[in-house]
mmCIF file of C-alpha atoms in Angstrom:
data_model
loop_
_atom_site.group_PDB
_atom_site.id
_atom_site.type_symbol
_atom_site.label_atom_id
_atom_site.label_comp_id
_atom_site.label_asym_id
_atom_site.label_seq_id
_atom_site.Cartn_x
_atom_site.Cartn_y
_atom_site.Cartn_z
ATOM 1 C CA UNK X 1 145.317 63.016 -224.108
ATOM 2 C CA UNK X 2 146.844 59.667 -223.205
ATOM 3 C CA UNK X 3 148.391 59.665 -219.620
ATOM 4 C CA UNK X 4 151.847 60.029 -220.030
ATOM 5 C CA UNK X 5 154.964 58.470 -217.590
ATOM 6 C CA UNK X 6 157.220 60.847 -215.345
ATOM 7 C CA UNK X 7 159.053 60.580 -212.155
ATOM 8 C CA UNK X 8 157.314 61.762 -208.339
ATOM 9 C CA UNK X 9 158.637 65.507 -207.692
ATOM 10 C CA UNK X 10 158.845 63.856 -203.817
ATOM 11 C CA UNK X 11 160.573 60.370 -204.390
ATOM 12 C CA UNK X 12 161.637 60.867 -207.662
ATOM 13 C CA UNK X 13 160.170 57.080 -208.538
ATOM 14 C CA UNK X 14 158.475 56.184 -212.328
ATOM 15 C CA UNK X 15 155.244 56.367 -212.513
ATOM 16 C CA UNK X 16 152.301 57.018 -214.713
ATOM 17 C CA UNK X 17 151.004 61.083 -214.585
ATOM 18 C CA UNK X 18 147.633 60.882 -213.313
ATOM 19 C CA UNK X 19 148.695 63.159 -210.616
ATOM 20 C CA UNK X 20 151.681 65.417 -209.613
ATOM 21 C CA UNK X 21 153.149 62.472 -207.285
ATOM 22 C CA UNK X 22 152.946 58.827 -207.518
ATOM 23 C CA UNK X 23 150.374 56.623 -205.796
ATOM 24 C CA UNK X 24 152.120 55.975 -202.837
ATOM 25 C CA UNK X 25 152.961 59.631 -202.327
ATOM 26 C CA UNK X 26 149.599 60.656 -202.720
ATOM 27 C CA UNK X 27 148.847 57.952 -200.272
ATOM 28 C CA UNK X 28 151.678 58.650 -197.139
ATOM 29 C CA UNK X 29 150.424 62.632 -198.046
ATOM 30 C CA UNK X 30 146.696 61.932 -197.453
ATOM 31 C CA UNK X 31 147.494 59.449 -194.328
ATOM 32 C CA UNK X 32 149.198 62.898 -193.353
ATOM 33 C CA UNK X 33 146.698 65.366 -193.774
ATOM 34 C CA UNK X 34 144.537 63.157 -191.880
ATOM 35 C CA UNK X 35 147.023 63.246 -189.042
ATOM 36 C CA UNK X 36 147.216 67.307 -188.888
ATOM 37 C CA UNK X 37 143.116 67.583 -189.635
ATOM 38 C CA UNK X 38 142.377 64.970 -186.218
ATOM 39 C CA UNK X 39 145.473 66.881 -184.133
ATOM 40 C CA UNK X 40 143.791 70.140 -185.178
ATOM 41 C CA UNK X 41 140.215 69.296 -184.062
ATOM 42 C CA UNK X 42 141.271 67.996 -180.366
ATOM 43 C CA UNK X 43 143.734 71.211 -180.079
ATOM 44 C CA UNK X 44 142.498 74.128 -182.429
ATOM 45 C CA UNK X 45 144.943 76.351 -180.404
ATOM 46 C CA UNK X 46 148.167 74.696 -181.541
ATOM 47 C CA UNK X 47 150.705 76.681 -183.622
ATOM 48 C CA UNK X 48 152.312 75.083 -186.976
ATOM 49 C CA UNK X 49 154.885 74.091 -185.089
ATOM 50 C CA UNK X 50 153.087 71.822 -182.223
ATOM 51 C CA UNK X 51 151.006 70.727 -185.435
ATOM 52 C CA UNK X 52 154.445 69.126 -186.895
ATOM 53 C CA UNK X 53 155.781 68.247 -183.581
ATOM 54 C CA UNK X 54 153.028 66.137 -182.796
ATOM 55 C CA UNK X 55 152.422 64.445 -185.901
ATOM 56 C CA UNK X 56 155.943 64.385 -187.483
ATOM 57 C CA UNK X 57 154.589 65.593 -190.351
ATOM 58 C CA UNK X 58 156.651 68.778 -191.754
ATOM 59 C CA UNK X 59 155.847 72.330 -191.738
ATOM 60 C CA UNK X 60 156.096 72.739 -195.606
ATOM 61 C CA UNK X 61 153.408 69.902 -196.124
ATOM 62 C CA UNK X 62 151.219 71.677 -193.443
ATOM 63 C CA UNK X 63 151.778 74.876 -194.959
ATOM 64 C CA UNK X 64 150.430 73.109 -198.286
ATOM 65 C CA UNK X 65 147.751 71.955 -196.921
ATOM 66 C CA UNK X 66 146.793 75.400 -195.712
ATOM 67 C CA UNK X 67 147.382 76.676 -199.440
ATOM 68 C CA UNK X 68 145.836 74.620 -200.848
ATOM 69 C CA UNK X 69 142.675 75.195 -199.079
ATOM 70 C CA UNK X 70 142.146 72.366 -197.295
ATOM 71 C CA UNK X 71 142.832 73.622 -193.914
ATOM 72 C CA UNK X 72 140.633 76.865 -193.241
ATOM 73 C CA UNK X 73 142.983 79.069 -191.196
ATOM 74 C CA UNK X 74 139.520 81.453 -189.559
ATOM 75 C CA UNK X 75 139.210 77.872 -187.563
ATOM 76 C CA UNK X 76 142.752 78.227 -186.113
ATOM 77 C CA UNK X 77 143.340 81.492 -184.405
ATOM 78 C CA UNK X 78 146.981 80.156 -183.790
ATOM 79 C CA UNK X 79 148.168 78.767 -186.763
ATOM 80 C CA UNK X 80 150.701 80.696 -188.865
ATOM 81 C CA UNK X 81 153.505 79.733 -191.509
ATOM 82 C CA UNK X 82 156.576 80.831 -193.037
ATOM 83 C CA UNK X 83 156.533 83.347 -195.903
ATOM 84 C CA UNK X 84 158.113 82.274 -198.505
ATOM 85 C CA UNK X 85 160.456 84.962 -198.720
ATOM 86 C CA UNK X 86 161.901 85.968 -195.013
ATOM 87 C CA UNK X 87 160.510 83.318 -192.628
ATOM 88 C CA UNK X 88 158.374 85.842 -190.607
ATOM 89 C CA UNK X 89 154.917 84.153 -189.711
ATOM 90 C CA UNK X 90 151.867 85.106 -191.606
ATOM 91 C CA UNK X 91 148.284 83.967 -191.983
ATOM 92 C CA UNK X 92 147.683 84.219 -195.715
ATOM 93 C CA UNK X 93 149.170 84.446 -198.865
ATOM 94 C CA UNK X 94 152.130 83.297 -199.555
ATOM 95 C CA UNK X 95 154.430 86.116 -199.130
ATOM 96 C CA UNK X 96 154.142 89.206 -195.822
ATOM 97 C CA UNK X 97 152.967 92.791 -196.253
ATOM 98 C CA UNK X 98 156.405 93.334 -195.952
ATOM 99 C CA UNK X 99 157.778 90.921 -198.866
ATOM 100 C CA UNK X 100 155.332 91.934 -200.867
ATOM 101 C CA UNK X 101 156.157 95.284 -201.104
ATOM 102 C CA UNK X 102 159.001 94.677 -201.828
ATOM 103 C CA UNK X 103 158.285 92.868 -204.851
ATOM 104 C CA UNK X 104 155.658 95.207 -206.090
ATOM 105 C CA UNK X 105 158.088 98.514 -205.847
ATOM 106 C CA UNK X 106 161.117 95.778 -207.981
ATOM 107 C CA UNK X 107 158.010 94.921 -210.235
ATOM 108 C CA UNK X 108 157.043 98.831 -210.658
ATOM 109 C CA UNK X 109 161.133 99.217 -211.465
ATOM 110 C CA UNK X 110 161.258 96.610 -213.631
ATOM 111 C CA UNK X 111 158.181 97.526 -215.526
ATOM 112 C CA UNK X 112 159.340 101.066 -215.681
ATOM 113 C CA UNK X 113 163.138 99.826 -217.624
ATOM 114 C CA UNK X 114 161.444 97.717 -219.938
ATOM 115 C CA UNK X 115 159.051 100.447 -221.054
ATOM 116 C CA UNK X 116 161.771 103.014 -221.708
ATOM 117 C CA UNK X 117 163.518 100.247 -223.194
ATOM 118 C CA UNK X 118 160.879 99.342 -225.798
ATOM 119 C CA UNK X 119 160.287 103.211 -226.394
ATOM 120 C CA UNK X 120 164.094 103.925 -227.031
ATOM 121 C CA UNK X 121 163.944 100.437 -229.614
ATOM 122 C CA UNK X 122 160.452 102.232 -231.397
ATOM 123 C CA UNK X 123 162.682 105.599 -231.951
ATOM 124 C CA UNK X 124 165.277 103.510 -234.026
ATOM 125 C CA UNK X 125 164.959 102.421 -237.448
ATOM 126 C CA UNK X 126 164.358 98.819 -237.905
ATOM 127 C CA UNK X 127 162.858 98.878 -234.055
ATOM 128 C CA UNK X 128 159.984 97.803 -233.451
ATOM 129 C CA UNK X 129 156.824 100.332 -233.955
ATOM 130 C CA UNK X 130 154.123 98.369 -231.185
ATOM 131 C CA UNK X 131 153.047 102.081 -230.274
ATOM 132 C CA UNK X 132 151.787 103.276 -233.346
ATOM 133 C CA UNK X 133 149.625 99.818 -233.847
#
């Protein structure tokens, strides 16, 4: 598949796809990581926050960085981010206990309506008969 041109989700510039950002983005992000990896060796005990205070680099892009896999949070004892939902500070995933929860008991809900749903269209003619195949 030839590479293919589209515009960098962070500066919005043309470039050609080899990656999800453009050269120089990938570039000014790796200079970055660098910056948060050194910080993080001389002062393992600094929160997220000290991390982007004393680097300038932001708390998303840290929080990426952890994601992603390329920071190992059992190194850090003190660094936590954002969930994604409330803000509250947690150590993995990408959502708290809390949050999550939450979003399995809507997901149990929803799955619930949409099974009665399909049931009630497999009792009418012209529904659809999935159950009986």
């Amino acid at each position: 598949m030839a590479p293919q041109l589209g515009n960098c989700s962070r500066c919005r510039k043309l470039y050609l796809r080899i990656r999800n950002i453009c050269d120089e983005c990938y570039q000014k992000q790796e200079e970055n990581f660098l910056k948060v990896a050194a910080y993080l060796r001389e002062y393992p005990g600094s929160t997220i926050q000290e991390v982007s205070d004393e680097t300038l680099v932001s708390v998303v892009e840290i929080r990426q960085f952890i994601l992603s896999g390329r920071i190992i949070m059992g190194d850090f004892p003190n660094l936590t981010y954002p969930c994604e939902t409330c803000g509250n500070l947690i150590r993995t995933g990408k959502a708290c206990k809390s949050c999550m929860a939450q979003i399995n008991q809507l997901d149990q809900h929803t799955g619930k309506e949409k099974k009665e749903h399909s049931h009630e269209k497999g009792n009418k003619a012209g529904g659809y008969i999935t159950h009986y195949l």
